[in-house]
Coordinates of C-alpha atoms in Angstrom, one line a residue:
M1 CA 21.2 32.2 -4.7
T2 CA 19.3 29.3 -5.0
D3 CA 15.5 29.2 -4.5
K4 CA 14.3 26.9 -1.7
T5 CA 12.5 23.7 -2.6
R6 CA 9.1 23.9 -1.3
I7 CA 8.2 20.7 0.6
F8 CA 4.4 20.1 1.1
F9 CA 3.2 18.2 4.3
I10 CA 0.2 16.5 3.9
E11 CA -1.2 15.6 7.4
N12 CA -4.3 13.5 7.2
L13 CA -6.5 14.9 10.5
N14 CA -8.6 11.6 10.0
S15 CA -5.8 9.5 11.0
G16 CA -6.5 9.3 14.7
R17 CA -2.7 9.0 15.6
V18 CA -2.1 12.1 13.5
K19 CA -4.8 14.4 15.0
K20 CA -3.7 13.3 18.5
I21 CA 0.3 13.8 18.1
I22 CA -0.1 17.5 15.8
P23 CA 1.6 19.8 18.1
K24 CA 4.9 17.1 18.8
L25 CA 4.5 16.2 14.8
D26 CA 4.6 19.9 13.5
K27 CA 7.3 20.8 15.9
A28 CA 9.3 17.7 14.9
I29 CA 8.8 18.5 10.7
L30 CA 9.8 22.3 11.8
D31 CA 12.9 21.6 13.7
N32 CA 14.3 18.8 12.0
I33 CA 13.9 20.0 8.2
D34 CA 16.6 21.7 6.6
Q35 CA 15.6 24.9 6.2
S36 CA 18.9 26.1 4.4
K37 CA 17.6 24.1 1.3
F38 CA 14.0 23.4 1.6
E39 CA 10.6 25.7 2.3
P40 CA 8.3 23.5 4.5
V41 CA 4.6 23.9 4.2
I42 CA 2.3 21.9 6.7
A43 CA -1.2 21.0 5.5
K44 CA -3.8 20.0 7.6
T45 CA -6.7 18.1 5.2
S46 CA -9.5 16.0 6.4
T47 CA -10.8 15.2 2.8
L48 CA -9.5 14.5 -0.5
E49 CA -10.7 17.9 -2.0
E50 CA -8.2 19.6 0.3
A51 CA -5.5 17.3 -0.4
S52 CA -6.3 17.4 -4.1
Q53 CA -5.9 21.3 -3.6
V54 CA -2.8 21.3 -1.7
I55 CA -1.2 19.0 -4.2
K56 CA -2.3 21.6 -7.0
E57 CA -0.6 24.2 -5.4
A58 CA 2.3 22.2 -5.1
G59 CA 2.7 22.3 -9.1
D60 CA 3.7 19.4 -11.4
S61 CA 7.8 20.4 -11.8
E62 CA 11.1 18.4 -11.1
N63 CA 11.1 20.3 -7.8
S64 CA 8.1 19.4 -6.6
V65 CA 7.8 17.2 -3.7
I66 CA 4.6 16.3 -1.6
V67 CA 5.1 14.0 1.7
A68 CA 2.2 12.0 2.8
V69 CA 2.1 12.1 6.8
G70 CA -0.1 9.3 7.5
G71 CA -0.4 5.3 7.4
D72 CA -0.9 3.4 3.9
G73 CA -4.6 4.8 3.2
T74 CA -3.2 8.6 3.5
V75 CA 0.0 7.3 1.0
N76 CA -2.3 5.6 -1.3
K77 CA -4.7 8.5 -1.7
T78 CA -1.6 10.8 -2.1
I79 CA -0.5 8.3 -5.0
N80 CA -4.0 8.2 -6.8
E81 CA -3.6 12.0 -6.9
I82 CA -0.3 12.4 -8.3
A83 CA 0.3 9.5 -10.2
G84 CA 1.7 10.1 -13.5
K85 CA 2.8 13.8 -12.2
N86 CA 6.1 14.9 -12.2
I87 CA 5.9 15.0 -8.4
T88 CA 7.8 13.0 -5.6
L89 CA 6.7 11.2 -2.9
G90 CA 8.2 11.5 0.4
I91 CA 6.6 9.7 3.4
I92 CA 6.4 10.3 7.2
P93 CA 5.0 6.8 8.7
L94 CA 2.3 7.0 11.2
G95 CA 0.1 4.1 10.4
S96 CA -0.3 0.6 11.8
G97 CA 1.2 -1.1 8.7
N98 CA 3.5 1.4 7.0
A99 CA 3.8 -0.8 3.9
L100 CA 5.4 1.2 1.5
A101 CA 7.9 3.4 4.1
R102 CA 9.2 -0.3 4.9
E103 CA 9.6 -1.4 1.6
L104 CA 12.0 1.9 1.2
N105 CA 13.5 1.8 4.4
I106 CA 12.1 4.9 6.0
P107 CA 12.0 5.0 9.5
L108 CA 9.2 5.0 11.9
N109 CA 10.8 7.6 13.9
I110 CA 9.4 11.3 12.9
K111 CA 12.7 12.8 13.4
K112 CA 14.6 10.0 11.5
A113 CA 11.6 10.2 8.5
V114 CA 12.4 14.0 8.2
N115 CA 16.4 13.1 7.9
V116 CA 15.5 11.1 4.7
I117 CA 13.5 14.0 3.2
N118 CA 16.7 16.2 3.5
N119 CA 18.8 13.6 2.7
H120 CA 16.7 13.6 -0.9
K121 CA 17.3 10.1 -2.1
K122 CA 15.0 9.7 -5.1
K123 CA 14.4 6.9 -7.1
E124 CA 11.5 5.4 -9.7
I125 CA 9.3 2.7 -8.7
D126 CA 6.4 0.8 -10.3
L127 CA 2.8 1.2 -9.9
M128 CA -0.4 -1.0 -10.2
L129 CA -3.3 -0.3 -12.1
V130 CA -6.5 -1.8 -11.4
N131 CA -9.2 -1.1 -14.2
D132 CA -7.9 1.6 -15.2
K133 CA -8.9 3.9 -12.3
Y134 CA -7.3 3.1 -9.3
Y135 CA -3.3 3.2 -8.4
G136 CA -1.4 0.7 -5.6
A137 CA 1.6 0.6 -4.7
C138 CA 2.2 -2.0 -2.8
V139 CA 0.1 -5.0 -1.9
G140 CA -3.7 -5.6 -3.2
G141 CA -5.9 -8.5 -3.1
V142 CA -9.5 -10.5 -3.9
G143 CA -10.4 -12.9 -1.1
F144 CA -10.1 -13.3 2.5
D145 CA -7.8 -9.9 2.8
A146 CA -10.2 -7.9 1.0
L147 CA -13.1 -8.6 3.8
I148 CA -10.5 -8.0 6.3
A149 CA -9.7 -4.7 4.5
E150 CA -13.1 -3.8 4.6
K151 CA -14.2 -4.5 8.2
F152 CA -11.0 -3.4 9.5
E153 CA -11.6 0.4 8.2
K154 CA -15.0 0.3 10.2
L155 CA -12.9 -0.1 13.6
T156 CA -12.4 2.7 15.9
T157 CA -9.3 1.5 17.0
R158 CA -6.8 -0.5 14.4
G159 CA -3.3 -1.6 15.2
L160 CA -1.8 -5.0 14.4
K161 CA -3.4 -6.5 17.6
N162 CA -7.4 -5.4 16.4
Y163 CA -6.3 -7.0 12.9
I164 CA -5.2 -10.2 14.2
R165 CA -8.3 -10.6 16.4
L166 CA -10.6 -9.5 13.1
S167 CA -8.6 -12.0 10.9
V168 CA -9.2 -15.2 13.7
Q169 CA -13.0 -13.8 14.2
E170 CA -13.6 -13.8 10.5
Y171 CA -11.6 -16.7 9.4
F172 CA -14.0 -19.5 11.0
R173 CA -16.8 -18.3 8.7
Y174 CA -15.3 -17.7 5.8
K175 CA -16.1 -19.2 2.5
N176 CA -13.4 -19.6 -0.5
I177 CA -13.6 -17.7 -3.5
E178 CA -13.8 -19.2 -7.2
F179 CA -12.1 -17.3 -10.1
T180 CA -10.6 -17.4 -13.2
L181 CA -7.2 -16.0 -13.5
E182 CA -6.2 -15.4 -17.2
I183 CA -2.2 -14.5 -16.8
N184 CA 0.9 -15.2 -19.5
G185 CA -1.6 -16.6 -22.2
E186 CA -3.4 -19.1 -19.8
K187 CA -6.6 -19.1 -18.1
I188 CA -6.3 -20.9 -14.5
H189 CA -9.4 -22.0 -12.6
K190 CA -9.0 -21.7 -8.9
K191 CA -10.8 -21.9 -5.7
A192 CA -9.0 -20.2 -3.1
F193 CA -8.7 -18.7 0.5
L194 CA -7.4 -15.5 -1.3
L195 CA -5.1 -13.8 -4.1
S196 CA -2.9 -11.1 -3.3
F197 CA -0.8 -9.1 -6.3
A198 CA 2.0 -7.5 -5.0
N199 CA 4.3 -4.7 -5.9
T200 CA 6.2 -4.9 -3.1
R201 CA 7.0 -7.7 -0.7
Q202 CA 4.8 -6.9 2.3
Y203 CA 1.5 -6.1 3.6
G204 CA 3.0 -3.8 6.2
N205 CA 4.0 -4.9 9.7
N206 CA 6.6 -6.7 8.3
A207 CA 4.3 -9.7 6.9
Y208 CA 5.8 -10.7 3.4
I209 CA 3.3 -12.2 1.4
A210 CA 5.6 -11.8 -2.0
P211 CA 9.0 -12.1 -1.0
K212 CA 10.4 -12.1 -4.3
A213 CA 8.5 -8.8 -5.4
I214 CA 10.9 -6.0 -7.0
I215 CA 9.7 -2.5 -6.4
D216 CA 10.7 -1.3 -9.9
D217 CA 11.0 -4.7 -12.5
G218 CA 7.9 -4.0 -14.4
M219 CA 6.1 -7.1 -12.8
I220 CA 3.7 -8.2 -10.5
D221 CA 3.8 -10.7 -8.2
I222 CA 0.7 -13.0 -7.7
V223 CA 0.5 -15.0 -5.0
I224 CA -2.3 -17.5 -4.8
L225 CA -3.0 -19.0 -1.2
K226 CA -5.2 -22.2 -1.4
E227 CA -7.6 -23.9 0.5
L228 CA -6.1 -24.5 4.0
K229 CA -6.8 -27.0 7.4
V230 CA -6.9 -24.9 10.4
I231 CA -3.9 -26.8 11.6
D232 CA -1.6 -25.2 9.3
T233 CA -2.0 -21.6 9.5
P234 CA 0.0 -21.2 12.2
G235 CA 3.4 -22.6 10.2
L236 CA 1.9 -20.7 7.3
A237 CA 1.8 -17.3 9.4
A238 CA 5.3 -18.1 10.8
K239 CA 6.3 -18.4 6.8
L240 CA 4.8 -15.2 6.1
F241 CA 6.7 -13.3 8.9
T242 CA 10.3 -15.0 7.7
K243 CA 9.8 -14.0 4.0
K244 CA 9.2 -18.1 3.4
I245 CA 5.6 -18.2 2.5
D246 CA 6.1 -18.7 -1.5
N247 CA 8.3 -22.4 0.0
S248 CA 4.4 -23.6 1.2
K249 CA 2.8 -26.2 -0.5
Y250 CA -0.6 -24.1 -0.2
I251 CA 1.0 -21.3 -2.1
D252 CA 0.9 -20.7 -5.9
Y253 CA 3.2 -18.1 -7.1
Y254 CA 2.9 -16.1 -10.7
K255 CA 4.9 -13.3 -12.1
A256 CA 3.2 -11.1 -14.6
N257 CA 2.9 -7.3 -16.4
S258 CA -0.9 -7.5 -16.7
F259 CA -3.3 -10.3 -15.8
K260 CA -7.4 -10.8 -15.2
I261 CA -9.4 -12.1 -12.6
I262 CA -12.6 -13.0 -13.6
T263 CA -15.1 -14.3 -10.7
G264 CA -18.8 -13.9 -12.7
Q265 CA -19.9 -11.8 -9.9
P266 CA -21.5 -8.4 -10.7
E267 CA -19.4 -6.8 -8.2
I268 CA -16.1 -7.6 -6.7
Y269 CA -14.4 -6.4 -3.3
I270 CA -10.7 -6.1 -3.1
H271 CA -8.3 -3.9 -1.1
L272 CA -5.4 -1.9 -2.8
D273 CA -2.6 -1.1 -0.1
G274 CA -5.0 -2.0 2.4
E275 CA -7.8 0.1 1.1
P276 CA -11.1 -1.4 0.6
I277 CA -12.8 -1.1 -2.8
A278 CA -16.0 -2.6 -4.5
I279 CA -15.3 -2.8 -8.3
N280 CA -18.3 -2.8 -10.0
Q281 CA -17.8 -4.9 -12.6
N282 CA -16.9 -9.1 -13.2
F283 CA -13.7 -8.9 -13.6
V284 CA -10.4 -7.1 -11.9
E285 CA -7.7 -6.5 -14.5
V286 CA -4.1 -5.5 -12.6
K287 CA -1.4 -3.8 -15.2
S288 CA 2.2 -2.7 -14.0
K289 CA 2.9 0.8 -14.6
N290 CA 7.0 0.7 -14.9
K291 CA 8.6 3.4 -13.0
M292 CA 5.5 5.6 -12.7
L293 CA 6.2 7.4 -9.2
K294 CA 9.5 9.4 -8.0
V295 CA 9.9 8.9 -4.2
I296 CA 12.0 9.7 -1.7
H297 CA 13.5 6.7 -0.3
N298 CA 16.7 5.4 2.6
L299 CA 17.5 1.9 0.9

């Protein structure tokens, strides 16, 4: 008789939605996981140390599976713990953006997401490595979106509506950033609203900042949004949600397997998969790590 594969579901109790639906969530997992093939282990965690201990218990073998239950922050923290290990990542998306889940076509419905885990289709995807320390799977950036990520994290109530409201509020007092982009043997000096670097196409919520991005091509898409007029923001927003932003006159679009952003400032604030990070250096160096992470998908 073949041993069952143990699947560790990491529930982030710091996620408001996860904490609110715990009984329903646990029941949905246990009722729908195929227990003829899998042995589910539900782990409730409040700290990174607790999550790390669960991942350690899961082991580092071909059959090791960790499922991040929560939003993009939970997924990102899990990835940073398992990157470079022989562990497969699954996702039950319960966040406001759900960027990686959407890119992997994982349903936002809990029961359907568990069924994707049952089907157990796997593939290898790239990761982005920032300053040889931080991993990201989706989109990172400097400038306006990094500012919003920092402030959004501090809100007691999140969601798309509050994200849009915060963005509008901060837009009118924001000052564009100046930087040098070292890419493909060139040094490009820019003043811009933001610079996004992407392994996947979207921020989340089907907002496609890098519509040409491919999750496993060993390349990073760099999108620079130049200074723009207020009157042009609605049209740009429409392009963002229709996968056409790369056609805007306000966009410069590049591809590279590595690049560096230099600001001349002693500290740079970035976001990585929506998570705000303070980089205590005057540069941000990003490298593509080709097919570094195994994921369960529904493509």
